Amino acid sequence: MPFVPSSQKTGLNGLLFRVLMLVPGGVLGCGLIVFSLGLLAFLSLRHNDGSLLGNGFTFDNFATLLHDPLYARVAGRSLLIAGLVTATTVVTAYPVAYFLAFHAGRYRAILLFLVTLPFWTSYLLRVFAWKIVLAYNGVLNSFLTSTGLLASPSLAFLNTPAAVVVTLAHAYAPFAILPIFTALENMPRSLFEAAADLGARPFATFRRVVLPYSIKGVLAAATVVFIPTVGDYVTPALVGGPNSIMIGSLIQVQFGRANDWPFGAALSVAVMALIALVIGLLRQTDRQMEKTA
Amino acid sequence: MRTPQPFYKKPLSPGMGLGVYVGLYLFFLYLPVCLIPLFSFNDSIQAAFPLKGFTLGWYRALLHNDGVRRALLTSLEVGGTSAFLATLCGLTLAYARVFLRSGLSTILSGLCQLPLLIPGVIVGIAMLIVVNVIGVGPSRIALVCGHMLVGLPTAFMILYGRLAGLSRSIPEAAEDLGAREWTTFSRIILPLALPALGSAFMLAFLTSFDEFIIAFFLTGSEPTLPVYIWGQLRFPRSLPLVMALGSLILAVSIIIAAASELMRRRGKLTERQAVS
């Protein structure tokens, strides 16, 4: 039976309490979110005249985005890098989540803690660690030259798009495990027996039973990895070099050196639209998987 | 709530192979991060093998560095304030969602998750625009606002999970005994949610303490620790100092995360004892 709060009987006092309860979250939290996003959308439609909120309304910012091939190229690269990172993290995380859900036994709690711990350590430091690994006089090069695999240190590791993919995949790895684990953990174990009774081999059981069951977790994992990586500007700056400029780097520059805030706002709005599109596609996949399952 | 399942007798699939994979996964997950503390004790400006010798010199230098001390104070202040606000917002939103259950509270609790769906760079510049429009500019207040927003989804989810898991008969009993909503909230709900509150506060604090992407835009004249580190990365000479500082930050983060996890687990335990 649903719980009916007493305020529905107590009148003014209860009403005051309810309003007060909604003030911090409503005004401070959600109000700030809505206000800032609204302001962002507003600014994206303004001329840049050097003043804070620009001057006059225009669609020029979005027109530039569409016509200058630079932006399509950078957006494509960002989608490609973020897509690769997402695929890598989800595929490598799945077996870990599977192990945690079905095989970890009494080690489950400690393993869960260990895989989520990096989530709470500094992202900047995790990226910086890769700079130490990949640099010319870095760990990888000193390892390869001291073991004789390379005659001299190589410049080929740092400042490449591949370095960005590896670093981001590593930095966001822990994000992917938890959603998949949660989905798998909720799966009734009896499904394994049912599949075995019906003569399914382990692989068929995985493909036809376990994977469809956990697809929601997989898509959630893909979302939480994809969103921060597609807008990242720190990793391209630290380990990416000039060929790895991503859309987040372009946004950052508009609010720094380029000093064109309205255009930066338009870029941000475009990125959010892109993300909404990707999430919509993922949702669609989810629905289709559910129909076929 | 998941009901406990009997332990599965037969092996489901080669669990040994999976176990080895998980071991390797953890190894590679931690390997690059472990290099930072390793090189922070190395007696050389360069972060390369072979190691040159053990030293505590970089940590000693850190103690006498004014820039680091000021950045630490800024980080602590911003982290504490933003975590307090995020926890407060998260608690009230979770309470409204679970117990008031109006359309508005459902919309608000959906809205407060929005920072999860927006890349940090956009949250950062959106807040930068806001603080410039209202006239504060990049400052500690700006940092507090930005970090409150990124801490809010986690704080809300932890507290929502806790409040939604409470037995409905507890507030019902309080009501039957004549308690007003405020009394029920402050005397019953709040004490029961205390461990979750602590856990939410600590994780929101950690989020702020380690956050760079947003802080980069909102830092005024006083950088937070990650922004300070970013500034030092340009100078190869200060690399060992950065690694000593990074090691300390990693240690603090790990301790706080562990404490938060323990607190959350103890919260679950006390409830089980209270119910049985």
mmCIF file of C-alpha atoms in Angstrom, chain A residues 124-125 127-129 131-132 234 237-238, chain B residues 212 226-239 242-243:
data_model
loop_
_atom_site.group_PDB
_atom_site.id
_atom_site.type_symbol
_atom_site.label_atom_id
_atom_site.label_comp_id
_atom_site.label_asym_id
_atom_site.label_seq_id
_atom_site.Cartn_x
_atom_site.Cartn_y
_atom_site.Cartn_z
ATOM 1 C CA LEU A 124 44.243 14.591 -14.409
ATOM 2 C CA LEU A 125 46.747 12.372 -12.589
ATOM 3 C CA VAL A 127 46.141 11.020 -17.766
ATOM 4 C CA PHE A 128 49.429 12.460 -16.565
ATOM 5 C CA ALA A 129 50.601 8.945 -15.655
ATOM 6 C CA LYS A 131 52.431 10.918 -20.311
ATOM 7 C CA ILE A 132 55.180 9.446 -18.130
ATOM 8 C CA VAL A 234 42.713 17.420 -21.391
ATOM 9 C CA ALA A 237 46.324 18.371 -24.949
ATOM 10 C CA LEU A 238 48.570 16.170 -22.776
ATOM 11 C CA PHE B 212 40.051 19.608 -13.197
ATOM 12 C CA PRO B 226 44.531 20.062 -9.933
ATOM 13 C CA VAL B 227 44.666 23.459 -11.672
ATOM 14 C CA TYR B 228 47.939 24.201 -9.890
ATOM 15 C CA ILE B 229 49.325 20.856 -11.099
ATOM 16 C CA TRP B 230 48.211 21.634 -14.643
ATOM 17 C CA GLY B 231 50.144 24.894 -14.477
ATOM 18 C CA GLN B 232 53.274 23.071 -13.285
ATOM 19 C CA LEU B 233 53.129 20.413 -16.011
ATOM 20 C CA ARG B 234 54.652 22.907 -18.443
ATOM 21 C CA PHE B 235 57.914 23.031 -16.488
ATOM 22 C CA PRO B 236 59.989 19.825 -16.719
ATOM 23 C CA ARG B 237 61.893 20.971 -13.617
ATOM 24 C CA SER B 238 58.840 20.780 -11.385
ATOM 25 C CA LEU B 239 57.882 17.293 -12.594
ATOM 26 C CA VAL B 242 54.123 17.322 -9.230
ATOM 27 C CA MET B 243 54.575 13.586 -8.703
#
